[in-house]
Amino acid sequence: AEKSEAVLHDVRTTIAELVDDVFFKVMVSNAKKLGCDVSAESVAPTMVSDGLLHYKEVDVPMGEFWLKSPTHDKPNDMLDAISAGHIYGKNIIQSESFTQLRTNWNEDPAMLKPLLDRNLALGINRIFFHIFVHNPYTDKAPGMTLDGIGLYFQRDQTWWKQGKSFVDYIARCQALLQYGHPVTDVAVYIGDEIPRRSFTPDKLVPLLPGIVGQQRVESERNRLANVPAGVNHSSNMLKAENWINLLNGYQYDSFNQDALLNLAKVNDGHLQLGDGTNYQVVIFPNEANYDAATKAKIETLRNAGIYTPQLPYKANQFSFEPDVMASENIAFTHRSGKQGEVYFISNQEDQNRTVDISFRVSGFIPQIWNAVNGEIYLPTSWKKKENRTEVELELPANGSLFVVFGAAASQTKVAEHFTQSENLKFKTEWKVGFEKTNQTVASYTLFDWSKSDNPKIKYFSGTAIYSNTFECKGKASQVMLDLGEVCNLATVKINGIDCGTVWTSPYSFDISKALKEGENSICIEVTNTWTNAILGSDLGMPPFEGIWTNGKYRMKENKLLEAGLIGPITRFKLHF
């Protein structure tokens, strides 16, 4: 058996080397002759290979994450691309994003945001949407899809125009997350066996029980104990959303034998791989099973001062503090460069939270950079604490912020708590016009379209335009307008001046620039998803003509969704 395993190992290693040498190196070489760059997604487990090695050859590593499709989500693919990008010094790490098995027609940017943010926190810094399908029809919508597979992201999406604000958010995030280099404390060796891949977080629980904590150890023991025999998906499967900030403030990468033998350097007691990534702790699982070359290199690293703790590591702290100290369900990533330190912070809970977050940074004034609206301001509360900085952050439901240290702060405004003034009082009835239907409603109260007795409104999908007027007496330094509940996106114009589009909580606008003394006009464009119109069409009551798609899937519940501007609309004032 020992001899057979050795032969099989040689065969598998040869296959892995051929995949790299004969396919990827040749392809990249030929592409360069044509002036082209090469991007690649995961090679394993499709091929018997090293899941990280081929990313050494390509220009842009690429992962893949799925939306509402847990049986097809690919945490290994994401971690292969991210870890390989870090260890091989590839700054741009992109992903096929929001792929799904069944387009249910209820997708909107607010739904996508927590999934997006979680993968940005993992290390992705360029998004590719899956998928833009050409619809050849100008009289049929939603039209053609990839047989109902993938996110519906094209010109016939109801929120396509207003969705620019969502894309702007992604662009701002990418710009900051491509700055400098990643800060990652822990490197985990994936071993000599073939096939081999990056470590998913569950594999770290038995290795670092003290760091992950007893609660995680117990939950993982229960998960594994309750997976029925023969079931490989659906029951207690590994879900990325359940593994946020596993190492309690430390981030980790995986690395392979090629990086260990050919790239590993020692820099001030740290393992250096890639382009500026330094690891303070290196984990070598199953060390007794490594080959001679690997064992020799490990010994060299230890002699040079690299910290390789004995496993399982049961202490609750390493010899250095976590990069980020935060409460549960806060995802983060950290980029470092010559101009400063950039932290991305994501609230992965669907509720407003005020959290104190401690950063392993000192000597700088923290700034808050809000990628949703592009604003930059100073936090209302922060303090230095020994060699750390503690910042109080107000995070909306599924909200995210960048905390930046080192940028010039002299001209940056300070965040203020707005005091609620009143529910905004409107002078007349709301006039609500529904596009494509020739339906106009006058109402003193805001209402859910799906509760209407008129089928052309009840089953409406698209944009409705609300118009009204209100009085403004006196002018505060700053006035915010909060729309309350919105289903699903809204654009506000005051006196014809565009005040922006909201697509995620909080649904509020700064309307100061547009206000005037006396009477003001307000126009609110509200857009919902395709769900209700497609259901109405299925029931023989389409709200307008031309509703058709080859996307055959529907929500499991097959019900109408709340739609429109629900409110209440509130005005907030700020006086300096």
CSV table of N, CA and C in Angstrom, one decimal, residues 50 57 129 133 135 150 203 261 345 397 431 454:
chain,number,residue,atom,x,y,z
A,50,ASP,N,-3.0,21.3,-8.1
A,50,ASP,CA,-2.8,22.2,-7.0
A,50,ASP,C,-3.7,23.4,-7.3
A,57,GLU,N,0.6,31.8,-12.9
A,57,GLU,CA,0.8,32.1,-14.3
A,57,GLU,C,-0.1,33.2,-14.9
A,129,PHE,N,-20.4,40.8,-13.1
A,129,PHE,CA,-21.7,40.3,-12.9
A,129,PHE,C,-22.1,39.1,-13.8
A,133,VAL,N,-27.4,39.1,-20.4
A,133,VAL,CA,-27.8,38.3,-21.6
A,133,VAL,C,-28.5,39.3,-22.6
A,135,ASN,N,-31.1,40.6,-24.9
A,135,ASN,CA,-32.5,40.4,-25.3
A,135,ASN,C,-32.8,41.0,-26.6
A,150,GLY,N,-28.7,32.6,-13.4
A,150,GLY,CA,-27.9,33.9,-13.2
A,150,GLY,C,-28.7,35.0,-12.7
A,203,LYS,N,-11.9,23.9,8.3
A,203,LYS,CA,-10.7,23.1,8.5
A,203,LYS,C,-9.7,23.6,9.6
A,261,LEU,N,8.6,26.5,-1.2
A,261,LEU,CA,10.0,26.2,-1.7
A,261,LEU,C,10.6,27.2,-2.5
A,345,ILE,N,-15.4,47.6,6.6
A,345,ILE,CA,-16.2,47.1,7.7
A,345,ILE,C,-17.6,46.8,7.2
A,397,ALA,N,-28.7,48.7,8.7
A,397,ALA,CA,-28.9,47.2,8.4
A,397,ALA,C,-28.2,46.9,7.2
A,431,LYS,N,-49.8,62.5,-6.2
A,431,LYS,CA,-50.2,62.1,-7.6
A,431,LYS,C,-49.2,61.0,-7.9
A,454,ASN,N,-57.0,47.5,-8.1
A,454,ASN,CA,-56.8,47.7,-9.5
A,454,ASN,C,-55.7,46.7,-10.0
